[in-house]
Short mmCIF file of N, CA, C and O in Angstrom, two decimals:
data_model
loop_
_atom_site.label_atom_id
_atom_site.label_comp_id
_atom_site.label_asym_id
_atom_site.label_seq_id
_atom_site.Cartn_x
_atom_site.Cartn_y
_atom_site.Cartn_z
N UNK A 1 29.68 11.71 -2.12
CA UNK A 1 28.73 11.91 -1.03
C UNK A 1 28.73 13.37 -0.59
O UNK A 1 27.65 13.93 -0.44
N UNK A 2 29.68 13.93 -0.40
CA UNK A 2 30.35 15.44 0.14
C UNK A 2 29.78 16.52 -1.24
O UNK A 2 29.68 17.74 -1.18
N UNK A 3 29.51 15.78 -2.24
CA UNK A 3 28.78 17.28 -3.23
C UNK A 3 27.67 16.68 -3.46
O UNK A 3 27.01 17.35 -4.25
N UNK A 4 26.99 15.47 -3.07
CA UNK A 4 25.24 15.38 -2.66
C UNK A 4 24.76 16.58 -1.84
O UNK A 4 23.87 17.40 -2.06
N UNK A 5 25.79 16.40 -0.62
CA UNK A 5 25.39 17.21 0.56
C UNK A 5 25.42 18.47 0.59
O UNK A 5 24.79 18.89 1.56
N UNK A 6 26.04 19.56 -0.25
CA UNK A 6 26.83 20.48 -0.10
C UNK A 6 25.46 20.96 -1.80
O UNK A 6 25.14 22.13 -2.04
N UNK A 7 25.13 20.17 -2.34
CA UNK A 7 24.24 20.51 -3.29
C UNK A 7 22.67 20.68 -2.33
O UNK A 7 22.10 21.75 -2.52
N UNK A 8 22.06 19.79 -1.44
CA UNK A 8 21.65 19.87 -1.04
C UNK A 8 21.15 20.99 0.23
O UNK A 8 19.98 21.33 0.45
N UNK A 9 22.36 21.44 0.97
CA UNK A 9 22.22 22.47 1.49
C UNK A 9 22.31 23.72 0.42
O UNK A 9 21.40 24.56 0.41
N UNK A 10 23.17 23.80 -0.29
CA UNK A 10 22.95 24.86 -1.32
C UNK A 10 21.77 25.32 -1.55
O UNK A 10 21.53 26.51 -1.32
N UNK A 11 20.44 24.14 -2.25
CA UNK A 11 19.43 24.15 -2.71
C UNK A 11 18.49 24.94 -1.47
O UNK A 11 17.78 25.88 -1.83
N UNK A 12 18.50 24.47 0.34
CA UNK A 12 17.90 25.04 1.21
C UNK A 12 18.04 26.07 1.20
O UNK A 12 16.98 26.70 1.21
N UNK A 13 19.50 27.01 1.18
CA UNK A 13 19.41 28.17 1.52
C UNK A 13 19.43 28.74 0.23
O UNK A 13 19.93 29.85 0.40
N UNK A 14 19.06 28.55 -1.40
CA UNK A 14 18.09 29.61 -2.09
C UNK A 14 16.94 29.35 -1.48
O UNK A 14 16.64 30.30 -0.75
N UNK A 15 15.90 28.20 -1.44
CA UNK A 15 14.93 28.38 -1.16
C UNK A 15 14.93 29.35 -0.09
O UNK A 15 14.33 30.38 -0.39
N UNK A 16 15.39 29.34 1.03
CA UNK A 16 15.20 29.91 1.98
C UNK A 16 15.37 31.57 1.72
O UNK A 16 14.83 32.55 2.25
N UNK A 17 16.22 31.46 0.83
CA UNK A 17 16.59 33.32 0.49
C UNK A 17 15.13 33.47 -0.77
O UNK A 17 14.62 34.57 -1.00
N UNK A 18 14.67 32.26 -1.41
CA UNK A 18 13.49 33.14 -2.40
C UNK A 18 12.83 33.14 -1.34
O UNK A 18 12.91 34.25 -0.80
N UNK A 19 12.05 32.26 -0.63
CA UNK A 19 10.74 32.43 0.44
C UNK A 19 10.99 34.08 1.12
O UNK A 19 10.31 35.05 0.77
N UNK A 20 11.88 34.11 1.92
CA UNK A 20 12.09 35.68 2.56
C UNK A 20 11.69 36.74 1.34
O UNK A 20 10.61 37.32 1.25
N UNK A 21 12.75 36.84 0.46
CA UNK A 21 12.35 37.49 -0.70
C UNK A 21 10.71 37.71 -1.21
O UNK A 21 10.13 38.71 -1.64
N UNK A 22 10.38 36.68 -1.04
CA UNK A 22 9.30 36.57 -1.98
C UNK A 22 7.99 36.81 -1.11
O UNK A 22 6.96 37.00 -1.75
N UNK A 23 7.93 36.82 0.19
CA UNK A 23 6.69 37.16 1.32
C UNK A 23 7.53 37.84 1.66
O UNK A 23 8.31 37.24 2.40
N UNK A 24 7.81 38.95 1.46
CA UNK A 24 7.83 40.52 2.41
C UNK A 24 9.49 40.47 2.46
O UNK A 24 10.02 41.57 2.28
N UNK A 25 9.98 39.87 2.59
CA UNK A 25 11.84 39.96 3.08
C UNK A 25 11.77 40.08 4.43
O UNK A 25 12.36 41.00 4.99
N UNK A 26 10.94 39.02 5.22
CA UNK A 26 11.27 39.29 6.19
C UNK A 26 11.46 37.63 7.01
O UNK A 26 11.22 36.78 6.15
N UNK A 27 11.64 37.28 7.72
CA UNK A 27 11.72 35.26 8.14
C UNK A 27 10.15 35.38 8.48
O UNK A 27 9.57 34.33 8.22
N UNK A 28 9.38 36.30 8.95
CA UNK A 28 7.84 36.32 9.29
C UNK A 28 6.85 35.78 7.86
O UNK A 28 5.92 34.97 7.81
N UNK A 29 7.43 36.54 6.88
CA UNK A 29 6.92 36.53 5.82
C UNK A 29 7.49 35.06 4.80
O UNK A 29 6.79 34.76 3.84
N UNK A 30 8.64 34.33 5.07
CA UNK A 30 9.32 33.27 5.00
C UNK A 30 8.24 32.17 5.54
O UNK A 30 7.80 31.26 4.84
N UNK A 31 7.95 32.36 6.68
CA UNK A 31 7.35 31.64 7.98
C UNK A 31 5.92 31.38 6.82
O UNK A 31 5.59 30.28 6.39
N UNK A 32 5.45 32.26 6.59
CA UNK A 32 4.00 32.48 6.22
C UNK A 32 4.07 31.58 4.80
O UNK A 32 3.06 30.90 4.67
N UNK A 33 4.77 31.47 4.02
CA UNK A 33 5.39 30.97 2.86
C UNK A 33 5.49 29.34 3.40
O UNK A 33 4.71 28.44 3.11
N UNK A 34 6.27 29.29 3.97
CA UNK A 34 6.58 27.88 4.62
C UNK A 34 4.69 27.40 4.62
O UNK A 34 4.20 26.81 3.66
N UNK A 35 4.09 27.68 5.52
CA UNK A 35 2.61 27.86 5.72
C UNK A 35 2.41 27.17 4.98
O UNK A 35 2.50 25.95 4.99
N UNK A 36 2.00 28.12 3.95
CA UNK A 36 0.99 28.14 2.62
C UNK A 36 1.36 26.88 2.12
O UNK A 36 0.58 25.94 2.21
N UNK A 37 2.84 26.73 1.42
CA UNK A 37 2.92 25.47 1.21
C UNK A 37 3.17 24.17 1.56
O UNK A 37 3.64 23.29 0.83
N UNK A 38 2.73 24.07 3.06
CA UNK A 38 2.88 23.07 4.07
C UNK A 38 1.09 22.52 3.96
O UNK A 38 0.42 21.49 4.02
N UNK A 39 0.92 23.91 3.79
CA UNK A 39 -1.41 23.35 3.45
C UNK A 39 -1.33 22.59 1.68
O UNK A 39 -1.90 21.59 1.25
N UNK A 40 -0.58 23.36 1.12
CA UNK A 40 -0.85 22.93 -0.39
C UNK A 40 -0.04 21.59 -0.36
O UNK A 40 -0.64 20.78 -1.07
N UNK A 41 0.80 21.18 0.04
CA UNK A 41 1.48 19.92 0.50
C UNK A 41 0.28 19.17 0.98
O UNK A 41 -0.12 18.44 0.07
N UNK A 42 -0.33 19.09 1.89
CA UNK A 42 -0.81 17.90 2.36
C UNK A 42 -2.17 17.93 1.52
O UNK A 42 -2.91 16.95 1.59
N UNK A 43 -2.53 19.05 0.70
CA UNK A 43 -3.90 18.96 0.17
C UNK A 43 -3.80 17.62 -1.10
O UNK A 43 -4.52 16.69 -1.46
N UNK A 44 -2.44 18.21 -1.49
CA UNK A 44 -2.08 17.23 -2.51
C UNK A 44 -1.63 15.94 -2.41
O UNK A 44 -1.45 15.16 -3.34
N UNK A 45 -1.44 15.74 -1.20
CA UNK A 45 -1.05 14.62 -0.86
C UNK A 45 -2.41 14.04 -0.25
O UNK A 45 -2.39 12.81 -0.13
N UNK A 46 -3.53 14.66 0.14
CA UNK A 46 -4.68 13.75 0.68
C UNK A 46 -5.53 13.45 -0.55
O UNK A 46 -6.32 12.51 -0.43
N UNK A 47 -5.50 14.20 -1.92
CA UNK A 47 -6.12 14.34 -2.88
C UNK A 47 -5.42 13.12 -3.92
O UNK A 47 -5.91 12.49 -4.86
N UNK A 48 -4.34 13.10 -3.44
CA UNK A 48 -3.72 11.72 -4.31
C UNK A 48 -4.09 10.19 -3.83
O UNK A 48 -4.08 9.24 -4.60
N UNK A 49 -4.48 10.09 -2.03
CA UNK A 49 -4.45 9.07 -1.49
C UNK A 49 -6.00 8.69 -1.75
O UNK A 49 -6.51 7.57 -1.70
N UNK A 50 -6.71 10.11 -2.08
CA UNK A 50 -7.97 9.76 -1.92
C UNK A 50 -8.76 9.12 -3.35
O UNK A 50 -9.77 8.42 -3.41
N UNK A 51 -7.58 9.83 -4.81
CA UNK A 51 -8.11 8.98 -5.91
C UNK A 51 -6.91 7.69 -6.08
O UNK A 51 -6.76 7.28 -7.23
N UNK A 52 -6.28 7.22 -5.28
CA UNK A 52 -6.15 6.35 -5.39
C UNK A 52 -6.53 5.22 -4.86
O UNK A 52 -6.29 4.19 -5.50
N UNK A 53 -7.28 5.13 -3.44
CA UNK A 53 -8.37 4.66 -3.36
C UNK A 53 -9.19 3.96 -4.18
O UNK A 53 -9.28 2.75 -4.38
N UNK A 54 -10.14 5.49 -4.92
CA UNK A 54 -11.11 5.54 -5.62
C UNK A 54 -10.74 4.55 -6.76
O UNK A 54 -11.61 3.91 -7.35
N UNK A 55 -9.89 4.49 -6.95
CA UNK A 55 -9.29 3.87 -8.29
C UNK A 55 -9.50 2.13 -7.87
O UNK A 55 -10.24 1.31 -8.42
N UNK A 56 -8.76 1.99 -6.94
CA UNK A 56 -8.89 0.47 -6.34
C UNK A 56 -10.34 0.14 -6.10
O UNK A 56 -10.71 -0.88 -6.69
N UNK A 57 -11.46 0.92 -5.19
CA UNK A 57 -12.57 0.23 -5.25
C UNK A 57 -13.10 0.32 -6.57
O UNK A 57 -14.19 -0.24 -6.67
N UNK A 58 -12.66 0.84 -7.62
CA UNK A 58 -13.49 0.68 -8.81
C UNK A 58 -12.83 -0.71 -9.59
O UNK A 58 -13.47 -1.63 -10.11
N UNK A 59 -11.44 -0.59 -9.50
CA UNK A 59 -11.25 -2.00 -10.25
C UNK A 59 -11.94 -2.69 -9.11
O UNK A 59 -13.11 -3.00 -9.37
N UNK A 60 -11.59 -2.96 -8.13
CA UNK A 60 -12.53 -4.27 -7.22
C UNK A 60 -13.60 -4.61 -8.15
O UNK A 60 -13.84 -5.68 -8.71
N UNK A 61 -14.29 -3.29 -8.20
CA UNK A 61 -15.44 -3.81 -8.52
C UNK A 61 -15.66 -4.21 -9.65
O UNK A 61 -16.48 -5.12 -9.67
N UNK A 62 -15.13 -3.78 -11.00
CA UNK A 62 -15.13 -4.48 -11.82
C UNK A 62 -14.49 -6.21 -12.08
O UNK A 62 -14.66 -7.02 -12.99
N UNK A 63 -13.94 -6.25 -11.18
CA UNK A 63 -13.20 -7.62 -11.00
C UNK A 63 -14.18 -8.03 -10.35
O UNK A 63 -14.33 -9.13 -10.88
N UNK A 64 -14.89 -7.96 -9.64
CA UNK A 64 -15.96 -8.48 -9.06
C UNK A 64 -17.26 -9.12 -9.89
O UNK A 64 -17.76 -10.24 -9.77
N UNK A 65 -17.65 -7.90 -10.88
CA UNK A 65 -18.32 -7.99 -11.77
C UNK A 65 -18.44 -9.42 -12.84
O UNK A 65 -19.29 -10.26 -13.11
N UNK A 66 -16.32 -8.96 -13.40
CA UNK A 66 -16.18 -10.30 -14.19
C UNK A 66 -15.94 -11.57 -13.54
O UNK A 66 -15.72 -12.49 -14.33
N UNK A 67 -15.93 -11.85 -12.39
CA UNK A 67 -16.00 -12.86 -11.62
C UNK A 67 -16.99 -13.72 -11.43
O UNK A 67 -16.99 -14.94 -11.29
N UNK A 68 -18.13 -12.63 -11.47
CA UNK A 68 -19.11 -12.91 -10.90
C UNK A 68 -20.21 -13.55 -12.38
O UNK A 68 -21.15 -14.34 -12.33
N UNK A 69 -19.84 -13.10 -13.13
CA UNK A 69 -20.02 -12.86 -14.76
C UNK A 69 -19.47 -14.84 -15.28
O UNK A 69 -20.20 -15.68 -15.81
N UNK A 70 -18.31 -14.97 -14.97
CA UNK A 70 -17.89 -15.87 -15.69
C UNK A 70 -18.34 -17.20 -14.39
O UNK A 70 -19.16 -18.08 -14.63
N UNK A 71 -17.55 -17.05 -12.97
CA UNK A 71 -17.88 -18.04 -12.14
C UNK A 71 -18.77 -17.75 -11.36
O UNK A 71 -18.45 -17.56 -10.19
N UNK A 72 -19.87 -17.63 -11.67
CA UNK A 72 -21.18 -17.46 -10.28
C UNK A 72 -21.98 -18.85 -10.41
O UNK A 72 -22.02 -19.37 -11.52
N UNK A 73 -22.39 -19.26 -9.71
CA UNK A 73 -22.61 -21.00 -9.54
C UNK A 73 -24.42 -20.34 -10.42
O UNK A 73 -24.89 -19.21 -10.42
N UNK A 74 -24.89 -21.46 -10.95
CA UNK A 74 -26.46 -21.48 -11.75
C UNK A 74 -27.23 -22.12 -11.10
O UNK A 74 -28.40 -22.25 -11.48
#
């Protein structure tokens, strides 16, 4: 449990030392980093909920289709 944890904080503070590094070296420029991928986070995450959705009303509807195909009263 004690080198889950100790891996896990490890892992925060590179990230945290590339982000500074990597926007300016400064926690402002960290901050701004954090940002960016806090927008690209949820874009991808609304873009996944939204074809998966899409995915379900299309089988519906094809299940609908063959439903409707095999048991629809004459």
């Amino acid at each position: 449990m004690f080198k889950k944890i100790s891996i896990l904080i490890g892992a925060i503070v590179l990230a945290g030392g590339v982000l500074v590094v990597f926007f300016g070296g400064t926690w402002e420029g960290a901050r701004v980093g954090l940002e960016i991928m806090g927008v690209i986070w949820l874009l991808q995450t609304a873009y996944s909920v939204i074809v998966k959705d899409r995915k379900e009303k299309e089988q519906e509807q094809e299940l609908k289709k063959i439903t409707d195909k095999y048991f629809k009263e004459k």
